[in-house]
């Protein structure tokens, strides 16, 4: 099996299997084995671990992961890539390829404990990150376009802070692993990338009803991010007096905007509101 992924290997596979990268499926293949190694290092996968890979493509990351962990489950949507991918991982003996849309996989289709890794397709990065959080892996290490990484790593009050930041920062510790130049992909994308590691927080005593309400507040708040909370949250349907009383109890000034609230403040506000709109 290939030890370190190289540009020449990608070129050979493209030629041998007649692969035409699909833009609509976000196929920008990694050409540099050193970056694959950095991603595998951050994933921390050892000989007991199962790694689920989103979008293995032609196997740049898959071969690197397969050398380090017990098993790789590689979920690829594009049927046209499967013959080349199958040939690349044939010698490994610990790679299972699933031809499926990762968004359609259910928790029951995956092992109980796994590390999630992917050089994510650009067109669907945010939904994949949100789905990854729901599936609660041991940790996730994702390559994504720099601009999305900046949103995940953002903080209240910054322009890049949004609903996806609250979701990620509420559930996980998010860390930048490495910035990656567009030059290490083929075809070369129009933007640079970053690798981000998401480690779930060990949250206890979370009330599911409060959490569900919290994310309704987040959506309403960021849908109208230029408005004050008093106005943006009004459309959820609580009487104004109820909303104002909850904000006072939570110590949140009603003239603040959603983009200034930390995930913890959103949760606190949800705790202070009745769970049903009366
Ligand atoms: N891992 C490879 C690499 O690093 O060279 C390929 C990465 S490429 C940016 C994204 C891959 O995700 C492509 O192979 C694409 O076909 C696949 N893909 C796109 N949408 C997908 C989905 N919904 N589920 C699974 N794979 C998907």
PDB file of N, CA and C in Angstrom, residues 18-114:
ATOM      1  N   UNK A  18      -9.661   7.256 -15.312  1.00  0.00           N
ATOM      2  CA  UNK A  18     -10.445   8.260 -16.039  1.00  0.00           C
ATOM      3  C   UNK A  18     -11.266   9.146 -15.117  1.00  0.00           C
ATOM      4  N   UNK A  19     -10.691   9.541 -13.975  1.00  0.00           N
ATOM      5  CA  UNK A  19     -11.440  10.365 -13.012  1.00  0.00           C
ATOM      6  C   UNK A  19     -11.452  11.835 -13.441  1.00  0.00           C
ATOM      7  N   UNK A  20     -12.643  12.390 -13.554  1.00  0.00           N
ATOM      8  CA  UNK A  20     -12.816  13.826 -13.806  1.00  0.00           C
ATOM      9  C   UNK A  20     -13.391  14.425 -12.533  1.00  0.00           C
ATOM     10  N   UNK A  21     -12.618  15.195 -11.762  1.00  0.00           N
ATOM     11  CA  UNK A  21     -13.142  15.712 -10.492  1.00  0.00           C
ATOM     12  C   UNK A  21     -14.430  16.509 -10.677  1.00  0.00           C
ATOM     13  N   UNK A  22     -15.403  16.225  -9.820  1.00  0.00           N
ATOM     14  CA  UNK A  22     -16.706  16.890  -9.913  1.00  0.00           C
ATOM     15  C   UNK A  22     -16.715  18.118  -8.997  1.00  0.00           C
ATOM     16  N   UNK A  23     -16.956  19.270  -9.602  1.00  0.00           N
ATOM     17  CA  UNK A  23     -17.004  20.506  -8.815  1.00  0.00           C
ATOM     18  C   UNK A  23     -18.207  20.493  -7.882  1.00  0.00           C
ATOM     19  N   UNK A  24     -19.331  19.996  -8.397  1.00  0.00           N
ATOM     20  CA  UNK A  24     -20.555  20.052  -7.593  1.00  0.00           C
ATOM     21  C   UNK A  24     -20.460  19.145  -6.358  1.00  0.00           C
ATOM     22  N   UNK A  25     -19.567  18.147  -6.381  1.00  0.00           N
ATOM     23  CA  UNK A  25     -19.394  17.302  -5.185  1.00  0.00           C
ATOM     24  C   UNK A  25     -18.200  17.752  -4.350  1.00  0.00           C
ATOM     25  N   UNK A  26     -17.670  18.912  -4.681  1.00  0.00           N
ATOM     26  CA  UNK A  26     -16.573  19.476  -3.874  1.00  0.00           C
ATOM     27  C   UNK A  26     -15.294  18.665  -3.952  1.00  0.00           C
ATOM     28  N   UNK A  27     -15.002  18.118  -5.145  1.00  0.00           N
ATOM     29  CA  UNK A  27     -13.831  17.237  -5.255  1.00  0.00           C
ATOM     30  C   UNK A  27     -12.538  18.005  -5.541  1.00  0.00           C
ATOM     31  N   UNK A  28     -11.920  18.456  -4.467  1.00  0.00           N
ATOM     32  CA  UNK A  28     -10.579  19.036  -4.530  1.00  0.00           C
ATOM     33  C   UNK A  28      -9.695  18.077  -3.746  1.00  0.00           C
ATOM     34  N   UNK A  29      -8.929  17.282  -4.481  1.00  0.00           N
ATOM     35  CA  UNK A  29      -8.192  16.196  -3.839  1.00  0.00           C
ATOM     36  C   UNK A  29      -6.873  16.683  -3.256  1.00  0.00           C
ATOM     37  N   UNK A  30      -6.539  16.120  -2.110  1.00  0.00           N
ATOM     38  CA  UNK A  30      -5.296  16.470  -1.423  1.00  0.00           C
ATOM     39  C   UNK A  30      -4.117  15.853  -2.175  1.00  0.00           C
ATOM     40  N   UNK A  31      -3.059  16.650  -2.359  1.00  0.00           N
ATOM     41  CA  UNK A  31      -1.895  16.141  -3.104  1.00  0.00           C
ATOM     42  C   UNK A  31      -0.681  15.944  -2.190  1.00  0.00           C
ATOM     43  N   UNK A  32      -0.801  16.312  -0.929  1.00  0.00           N
ATOM     44  CA  UNK A  32       0.372  16.373  -0.055  1.00  0.00           C
ATOM     45  C   UNK A  32       0.200  15.442   1.158  1.00  0.00           C
ATOM     46  N   UNK A  33       1.015  14.400   1.186  1.00  0.00           N
ATOM     47  CA  UNK A  33       0.943  13.426   2.273  1.00  0.00           C
ATOM     48  C   UNK A  33       1.280  14.014   3.639  1.00  0.00           C
ATOM     49  N   UNK A  34       2.061  15.106   3.660  1.00  0.00           N
ATOM     50  CA  UNK A  34       2.398  15.715   4.962  1.00  0.00           C
ATOM     51  C   UNK A  34       1.162  16.288   5.633  1.00  0.00           C
ATOM     52  N   UNK A  35       0.269  16.857   4.817  1.00  0.00           N
ATOM     53  CA  UNK A  35      -0.971  17.406   5.395  1.00  0.00           C
ATOM     54  C   UNK A  35      -1.849  16.250   5.892  1.00  0.00           C
ATOM     55  N   UNK A  36      -1.879  15.168   5.127  1.00  0.00           N
ATOM     56  CA  UNK A  36      -2.651  13.992   5.575  1.00  0.00           C
ATOM     57  C   UNK A  36      -2.101  13.513   6.928  1.00  0.00           C
ATOM     58  N   UNK A  37      -0.778  13.527   7.080  1.00  0.00           N
ATOM     59  CA  UNK A  37      -0.187  13.118   8.356  1.00  0.00           C
ATOM     60  C   UNK A  37      -0.576  14.056   9.489  1.00  0.00           C
ATOM     61  N   UNK A  38      -0.603  15.357   9.200  1.00  0.00           N
ATOM     62  CA  UNK A  38      -0.979  16.324  10.248  1.00  0.00           C
ATOM     63  C   UNK A  38      -2.424  16.103  10.696  1.00  0.00           C
ATOM     64  N   UNK A  39      -3.283  15.784   9.738  1.00  0.00           N
ATOM     65  CA  UNK A  39      -4.699  15.536  10.081  1.00  0.00           C
ATOM     66  C   UNK A  39      -4.804  14.263  10.928  1.00  0.00           C
ATOM     67  N   UNK A  40      -4.076  13.228  10.506  1.00  0.00           N
ATOM     68  CA  UNK A  40      -4.114  11.962  11.262  1.00  0.00           C
ATOM     69  C   UNK A  40      -3.535  12.158  12.665  1.00  0.00           C
ATOM     70  N   UNK A  41      -2.484  12.978  12.782  1.00  0.00           N
ATOM     71  CA  UNK A  41      -1.912  13.268  14.117  1.00  0.00           C
ATOM     72  C   UNK A  41      -2.982  13.907  15.009  1.00  0.00           C
ATOM     73  N   UNK A  42      -3.684  14.905  14.446  1.00  0.00           N
ATOM     74  CA  UNK A  42      -4.690  15.622  15.246  1.00  0.00           C
ATOM     75  C   UNK A  42      -5.847  14.700  15.619  1.00  0.00           C
ATOM     76  N   UNK A  43      -6.147  13.753  14.739  1.00  0.00           N
ATOM     77  CA  UNK A  43      -7.240  12.809  15.033  1.00  0.00           C
ATOM     78  C   UNK A  43      -6.834  11.891  16.186  1.00  0.00           C
ATOM     79  N   UNK A  44      -5.545  11.709  16.356  1.00  0.00           N
ATOM     80  CA  UNK A  44      -5.042  10.918  17.484  1.00  0.00           C
ATOM     81  C   UNK A  44      -5.467   9.463  17.431  1.00  0.00           C
ATOM     82  N   UNK A  45      -5.690   8.946  16.230  1.00  0.00           N
ATOM     83  CA  UNK A  45      -6.185   7.576  16.098  1.00  0.00           C
ATOM     84  C   UNK A  45      -5.055   6.587  16.336  1.00  0.00           C
ATOM     85  N   UNK A  46      -5.281   5.667  17.258  1.00  0.00           N
ATOM     86  CA  UNK A  46      -4.282   4.643  17.562  1.00  0.00           C
ATOM     87  C   UNK A  46      -4.795   3.267  17.158  1.00  0.00           C
ATOM     88  N   UNK A  47      -4.032   2.257  17.520  1.00  0.00           N
ATOM     89  CA  UNK A  47      -4.316   0.904  17.013  1.00  0.00           C
ATOM     90  C   UNK A  47      -5.628   0.307  17.529  1.00  0.00           C
ATOM     91  N   UNK A  48      -6.264   0.937  18.533  1.00  0.00           N
ATOM     92  CA  UNK A  48      -7.554   0.421  19.010  1.00  0.00           C
ATOM     93  C   UNK A  48      -8.730   1.180  18.410  1.00  0.00           C
ATOM     94  N   UNK A  49      -8.449   2.234  17.685  1.00  0.00           N
ATOM     95  CA  UNK A  49      -9.536   3.141  17.273  1.00  0.00           C
ATOM     96  C   UNK A  49     -10.148   2.806  15.914  1.00  0.00           C
ATOM     97  N   UNK A  50     -11.434   3.137  15.823  1.00  0.00           N
ATOM     98  CA  UNK A  50     -12.131   3.088  14.539  1.00  0.00           C
ATOM     99  C   UNK A  50     -12.283   4.536  14.066  1.00  0.00           C
ATOM    100  N   UNK A  51     -11.903   4.778  12.820  1.00  0.00           N
ATOM    101  CA  UNK A  51     -12.062   6.117  12.251  1.00  0.00           C
ATOM    102  C   UNK A  51     -13.122   6.056  11.156  1.00  0.00           C
ATOM    103  N   UNK A  52     -14.069   6.976  11.204  1.00  0.00           N
ATOM    104  CA  UNK A  52     -15.029   7.130  10.117  1.00  0.00           C
ATOM    105  C   UNK A  52     -14.559   8.326   9.298  1.00  0.00           C
ATOM    106  N   UNK A  53     -14.389   8.100   7.994  1.00  0.00           N
ATOM    107  CA  UNK A  53     -13.934   9.205   7.139  1.00  0.00           C
ATOM    108  C   UNK A  53     -15.070   9.649   6.224  1.00  0.00           C
ATOM    109  N   UNK A  54     -15.314  10.955   6.205  1.00  0.00           N
ATOM    110  CA  UNK A  54     -16.322  11.520   5.295  1.00  0.00           C
ATOM    111  C   UNK A  54     -15.617  11.859   3.983  1.00  0.00           C
ATOM    112  N   UNK A  55     -16.085  11.296   2.882  1.00  0.00           N
ATOM    113  CA  UNK A  55     -15.572  11.659   1.560  1.00  0.00           C
ATOM    114  C   UNK A  55     -14.119  11.277   1.339  1.00  0.00           C
ATOM    115  N   UNK A  56     -13.796   9.977   1.275  1.00  0.00           N
ATOM    116  CA  UNK A  56     -12.397   9.563   1.079  1.00  0.00           C
ATOM    117  C   UNK A  56     -11.831   9.924  -0.287  1.00  0.00           C
ATOM    118  N   UNK A  57     -12.702  10.157  -1.273  1.00  0.00           N
ATOM    119  CA  UNK A  57     -12.207  10.536  -2.602  1.00  0.00           C
ATOM    120  C   UNK A  57     -11.328   9.446  -3.181  1.00  0.00           C
ATOM    121  N   UNK A  58     -10.069   9.785  -3.477  1.00  0.00           N
ATOM    122  CA  UNK A  58      -9.147   8.793  -4.047  1.00  0.00           C
ATOM    123  C   UNK A  58      -8.217   8.223  -2.973  1.00  0.00           C
ATOM    124  N   UNK A  59      -8.475   8.546  -1.721  1.00  0.00           N
ATOM    125  CA  UNK A  59      -7.805   7.825  -0.635  1.00  0.00           C
ATOM    126  C   UNK A  59      -6.618   8.512   0.025  1.00  0.00           C
ATOM    127  N   UNK A  60      -6.400   9.798  -0.258  1.00  0.00           N
ATOM    128  CA  UNK A  60      -5.225  10.482   0.300  1.00  0.00           C
ATOM    129  C   UNK A  60      -5.150  10.353   1.826  1.00  0.00           C
ATOM    130  N   UNK A  61      -6.279  10.579   2.485  1.00  0.00           N
ATOM    131  CA  UNK A  61      -6.303  10.499   3.945  1.00  0.00           C
ATOM    132  C   UNK A  61      -6.517   9.057   4.403  1.00  0.00           C
ATOM    133  N   UNK A  62      -7.287   8.340   3.615  1.00  0.00           N
ATOM    134  CA  UNK A  62      -7.670   6.970   3.990  1.00  0.00           C
ATOM    135  C   UNK A  62      -6.429   6.096   4.207  1.00  0.00           C
ATOM    136  N   UNK A  63      -5.472   6.180   3.273  1.00  0.00           N
ATOM    137  CA  UNK A  63      -4.287   5.317   3.410  1.00  0.00           C
ATOM    138  C   UNK A  63      -3.476   5.706   4.654  1.00  0.00           C
ATOM    139  N   UNK A  64      -3.441   6.995   4.936  1.00  0.00           N
ATOM    140  CA  UNK A  64      -2.681   7.469   6.105  1.00  0.00           C
ATOM    141  C   UNK A  64      -3.346   6.974   7.391  1.00  0.00           C
ATOM    142  N   UNK A  65      -4.669   7.086   7.433  1.00  0.00           N
ATOM    143  CA  UNK A  65      -5.401   6.659   8.632  1.00  0.00           C
ATOM    144  C   UNK A  65      -5.309   5.140   8.813  1.00  0.00           C
ATOM    145  N   UNK A  66      -5.390   4.420   7.691  1.00  0.00           N
ATOM    146  CA  UNK A  66      -5.400   2.951   7.761  1.00  0.00           C
ATOM    147  C   UNK A  66      -4.109   2.410   8.367  1.00  0.00           C
ATOM    148  N   UNK A  67      -3.012   3.148   8.196  1.00  0.00           N
ATOM    149  CA  UNK A  67      -1.729   2.696   8.747  1.00  0.00           C
ATOM    150  C   UNK A  67      -1.671   2.845  10.266  1.00  0.00           C
ATOM    151  N   UNK A  68      -2.588   3.679  10.799  1.00  0.00           N
ATOM    152  CA  UNK A  68      -2.464   3.994  12.227  1.00  0.00           C
ATOM    153  C   UNK A  68      -3.546   3.382  13.104  1.00  0.00           C
ATOM    154  N   UNK A  69      -4.717   3.084  12.517  1.00  0.00           N
ATOM    155  CA  UNK A  69      -5.824   2.691  13.393  1.00  0.00           C
ATOM    156  C   UNK A  69      -6.307   1.276  13.074  1.00  0.00           C
ATOM    157  N   UNK A  70      -7.243   0.816  13.900  1.00  0.00           N
ATOM    158  CA  UNK A  70      -7.723  -0.573  13.754  1.00  0.00           C
ATOM    159  C   UNK A  70      -8.549  -0.729  12.487  1.00  0.00           C
ATOM    160  N   UNK A  71      -9.435   0.234  12.255  1.00  0.00           N
ATOM    161  CA  UNK A  71     -10.371   0.104  11.141  1.00  0.00           C
ATOM    162  C   UNK A  71     -10.744   1.488  10.638  1.00  0.00           C
ATOM    163  N   UNK A  72     -10.895   1.612   9.319  1.00  0.00           N
ATOM    164  CA  UNK A  72     -11.394   2.866   8.745  1.00  0.00           C
ATOM    165  C   UNK A  72     -12.693   2.546   8.012  1.00  0.00           C
ATOM    166  N   UNK A  73     -13.722   3.324   8.317  1.00  0.00           N
ATOM    167  CA  UNK A  73     -14.980   3.211   7.578  1.00  0.00           C
ATOM    168  C   UNK A  73     -15.060   4.465   6.716  1.00  0.00           C
ATOM    169  N   UNK A  74     -14.932   4.288   5.413  1.00  0.00           N
ATOM    170  CA  UNK A  74     -14.813   5.433   4.502  1.00  0.00           C
ATOM    171  C   UNK A  74     -16.122   5.599   3.728  1.00  0.00           C
ATOM    172  N   UNK A  75     -16.776   6.743   3.925  1.00  0.00           N
ATOM    173  CA  UNK A  75     -18.120   6.950   3.369  1.00  0.00           C
ATOM    174  C   UNK A  75     -18.030   7.909   2.181  1.00  0.00           C
ATOM    175  N   UNK A  76     -18.197   7.366   0.992  1.00  0.00           N
ATOM    176  CA  UNK A  76     -18.034   8.171  -0.227  1.00  0.00           C
ATOM    177  C   UNK A  76     -19.343   8.175  -1.035  1.00  0.00           C
ATOM    178  N   UNK A  77     -19.751   9.370  -1.433  1.00  0.00           N
ATOM    179  CA  UNK A  77     -21.010   9.522  -2.178  1.00  0.00           C
ATOM    180  C   UNK A  77     -20.851   9.211  -3.664  1.00  0.00           C
ATOM    181  N   UNK A  78     -19.676   9.485  -4.226  1.00  0.00           N
ATOM    182  CA  UNK A  78     -19.528   9.408  -5.678  1.00  0.00           C
ATOM    183  C   UNK A  78     -19.112   8.000  -6.135  1.00  0.00           C
ATOM    184  N   UNK A  79     -20.065   7.320  -6.764  1.00  0.00           N
ATOM    185  CA  UNK A  79     -19.816   5.946  -7.230  1.00  0.00           C
ATOM    186  C   UNK A  79     -18.623   5.877  -8.193  1.00  0.00           C
ATOM    187  N   UNK A  80     -18.435   6.935  -8.977  1.00  0.00           N
ATOM    188  CA  UNK A  80     -17.388   6.918 -10.008  1.00  0.00           C
ATOM    189  C   UNK A  80     -15.972   6.796  -9.417  1.00  0.00           C
ATOM    190  N   UNK A  81     -15.823   7.182  -8.146  1.00  0.00           N
ATOM    191  CA  UNK A  81     -14.487   7.123  -7.531  1.00  0.00           C
ATOM    192  C   UNK A  81     -14.173   5.753  -6.928  1.00  0.00           C
ATOM    193  N   UNK A  82     -15.203   4.920  -6.801  1.00  0.00           N
ATOM    194  CA  UNK A  82     -15.020   3.703  -6.004  1.00  0.00           C
ATOM    195  C   UNK A  82     -13.995   2.705  -6.569  1.00  0.00           C
ATOM    196  N   UNK A  83     -13.930   2.496  -7.903  1.00  0.00           N
ATOM    197  CA  UNK A  83     -12.917   1.548  -8.390  1.00  0.00           C
ATOM    198  C   UNK A  83     -11.495   1.991  -8.026  1.00  0.00           C
ATOM    199  N   UNK A  84     -11.187   3.261  -8.227  1.00  0.00           N
ATOM    200  CA  UNK A  84      -9.839   3.749  -7.900  1.00  0.00           C
ATOM    201  C   UNK A  84      -9.593   3.672  -6.391  1.00  0.00           C
ATOM    202  N   UNK A  85     -10.591   4.096  -5.615  1.00  0.00           N
ATOM    203  CA  UNK A  85     -10.433   4.070  -4.153  1.00  0.00           C
ATOM    204  C   UNK A  85     -10.234   2.629  -3.668  1.00  0.00           C
ATOM    205  N   UNK A  86     -11.029   1.718  -4.220  1.00  0.00           N
ATOM    206  CA  UNK A  86     -10.924   0.299  -3.845  1.00  0.00           C
ATOM    207  C   UNK A  86      -9.518  -0.220  -4.109  1.00  0.00           C
ATOM    208  N   UNK A  87      -8.952   0.165  -5.256  1.00  0.00           N
ATOM    209  CA  UNK A  87      -7.602  -0.306  -5.601  1.00  0.00           C
ATOM    210  C   UNK A  87      -6.574   0.289  -4.643  1.00  0.00           C
ATOM    211  N   UNK A  88      -6.750   1.551  -4.280  1.00  0.00           N
ATOM    212  CA  UNK A  88      -5.781   2.228  -3.397  1.00  0.00           C
ATOM    213  C   UNK A  88      -5.727   1.569  -2.017  1.00  0.00           C
ATOM    214  N   UNK A  89      -6.904   1.187  -1.501  1.00  0.00           N
ATOM    215  CA  UNK A  89      -6.918   0.664  -0.123  1.00  0.00           C
ATOM    216  C   UNK A  89      -6.881  -0.867  -0.068  1.00  0.00           C
ATOM    217  N   UNK A  90      -6.822  -1.511  -1.243  1.00  0.00           N
ATOM    218  CA  UNK A  90      -6.928  -2.983  -1.292  1.00  0.00           C
ATOM    219  C   UNK A  90      -5.915  -3.676  -0.378  1.00  0.00           C
ATOM    220  N   UNK A  91      -4.690  -3.159  -0.333  1.00  0.00           N
ATOM    221  CA  UNK A  91      -3.653  -3.837   0.442  1.00  0.00           C
ATOM    222  C   UNK A  91      -3.777  -3.627   1.938  1.00  0.00           C
ATOM    223  N   UNK A  92      -4.610  -2.695   2.361  1.00  0.00           N
ATOM    224  CA  UNK A  92      -4.628  -2.329   3.779  1.00  0.00           C
ATOM    225  C   UNK A  92      -5.308  -3.394   4.641  1.00  0.00           C
ATOM    226  N   UNK A  93      -6.398  -3.928   4.145  1.00  0.00           N
ATOM    227  CA  UNK A  93      -7.102  -4.980   4.882  1.00  0.00           C
ATOM    228  C   UNK A  93      -7.957  -4.481   6.039  1.00  0.00           C
ATOM    229  N   UNK A  94      -7.946  -3.181   6.329  1.00  0.00           N
ATOM    230  CA  UNK A  94      -8.771  -2.686   7.454  1.00  0.00           C
ATOM    231  C   UNK A  94      -9.640  -1.503   7.038  1.00  0.00           C
ATOM    232  N   UNK A  95      -9.904  -1.398   5.708  1.00  0.00           N
ATOM    233  CA  UNK A  95     -10.740  -0.268   5.240  1.00  0.00           C
ATOM    234  C   UNK A  95     -12.036  -0.813   4.664  1.00  0.00           C
ATOM    235  N   UNK A  96     -13.134  -0.302   5.196  1.00  0.00           N
ATOM    236  CA  UNK A  96     -14.449  -0.651   4.655  1.00  0.00           C
ATOM    237  C   UNK A  96     -14.986   0.576   3.926  1.00  0.00           C
ATOM    238  N   UNK A  97     -15.365   0.389   2.660  1.00  0.00           N
ATOM    239  CA  UNK A  97     -15.899   1.532   1.908  1.00  0.00           C
ATOM    240  C   UNK A  97     -17.418   1.435   1.893  1.00  0.00           C
ATOM    241  N   UNK A  98     -18.066   2.521   2.272  1.00  0.00           N
ATOM    242  CA  UNK A  98     -19.537   2.570   2.199  1.00  0.00           C
ATOM    243  C   UNK A  98     -19.901   3.599   1.142  1.00  0.00           C
ATOM    244  N   UNK A  99     -20.674   3.162   0.155  1.00  0.00           N
ATOM    245  CA  UNK A  99     -21.121   4.097  -0.878  1.00  0.00           C
ATOM    246  C   UNK A  99     -22.429   4.716  -0.409  1.00  0.00           C
ATOM    247  N   UNK A 100     -22.341   5.934   0.139  1.00  0.00           N
ATOM    248  CA  UNK A 100     -23.532   6.566   0.736  1.00  0.00           C
ATOM    249  C   UNK A 100     -23.306   8.058   0.909  1.00  0.00           C
ATOM    250  N   UNK A 101     -24.393   8.779   0.987  1.00  0.00           N
ATOM    251  CA  UNK A 101     -24.365  10.187   1.385  1.00  0.00           C
ATOM    252  C   UNK A 101     -24.194  10.205   2.908  1.00  0.00           C
ATOM    253  N   UNK A 102     -23.135  10.811   3.396  1.00  0.00           N
ATOM    254  CA  UNK A 102     -22.899  10.799   4.854  1.00  0.00           C
ATOM    255  C   UNK A 102     -24.095  11.385   5.612  1.00  0.00           C
ATOM    256  N   UNK A 103     -24.778  12.345   5.020  1.00  0.00           N
ATOM    257  CA  UNK A 103     -25.909  12.986   5.691  1.00  0.00           C
ATOM    258  C   UNK A 103     -27.056  11.984   5.927  1.00  0.00           C
ATOM    259  N   UNK A 104     -27.052  10.903   5.178  1.00  0.00           N
ATOM    260  CA  UNK A 104     -28.149   9.934   5.316  1.00  0.00           C
ATOM    261  C   UNK A 104     -27.816   8.807   6.292  1.00  0.00           C
ATOM    262  N   UNK A 105     -26.573   8.750   6.755  1.00  0.00           N
ATOM    263  CA  UNK A 105     -26.225   7.686   7.701  1.00  0.00           C
ATOM    264  C   UNK A 105     -26.882   7.965   9.048  1.00  0.00           C
ATOM    265  N   UNK A 106     -27.361   6.878   9.675  1.00  0.00           N
ATOM    266  CA  UNK A 106     -27.946   7.039  11.009  1.00  0.00           C
ATOM    267  C   UNK A 106     -26.913   6.588  12.050  1.00  0.00           C
ATOM    268  N   UNK A 107     -27.135   6.985  13.286  1.00  0.00           N
ATOM    269  CA  UNK A 107     -26.186   6.608  14.346  1.00  0.00           C
ATOM    270  C   UNK A 107     -26.048   5.083  14.404  1.00  0.00           C
ATOM    271  N   UNK A 108     -27.149   4.349  14.140  1.00  0.00           N
ATOM    272  CA  UNK A 108     -27.127   2.872  14.205  1.00  0.00           C
ATOM    273  C   UNK A 108     -26.218   2.278  13.128  1.00  0.00           C
ATOM    274  N   UNK A 109     -25.938   3.045  12.071  1.00  0.00           N
ATOM    275  CA  UNK A 109     -25.083   2.522  10.997  1.00  0.00           C
ATOM    276  C   UNK A 109     -23.598   2.609  11.368  1.00  0.00           C
ATOM    277  N   UNK A 110     -23.309   3.315  12.452  1.00  0.00           N
ATOM    278  CA  UNK A 110     -21.907   3.582  12.810  1.00  0.00           C
ATOM    279  C   UNK A 110     -21.537   2.870  14.106  1.00  0.00           C
ATOM    280  N   UNK A 111     -20.239   2.658  14.354  1.00  0.00           N
ATOM    281  CA  UNK A 111     -19.850   2.022  15.623  1.00  0.00           C
ATOM    282  C   UNK A 111     -20.206   2.917  16.815  1.00  0.00           C
ATOM    283  N   UNK A 112     -20.191   2.323  17.988  1.00  0.00           N
ATOM    284  CA  UNK A 112     -20.564   3.103  19.178  1.00  0.00           C
ATOM    285  C   UNK A 112     -19.535   4.203  19.457  1.00  0.00           C
ATOM    286  N   UNK A 113     -18.261   3.840  19.287  1.00  0.00           N
ATOM    287  CA  UNK A 113     -17.195   4.831  19.528  1.00  0.00           C
ATOM    288  C   UNK A 113     -16.341   4.963  18.283  1.00  0.00           C
ATOM    289  N   UNK A 114     -16.181   6.163  17.821  1.00  0.00           N
ATOM    290  CA  UNK A 114     -15.358   6.366  16.619  1.00  0.00           C
ATOM    291  C   UNK A 114     -14.830   7.794  16.593  1.00  0.00           C
TER     292      UNK A 114
END
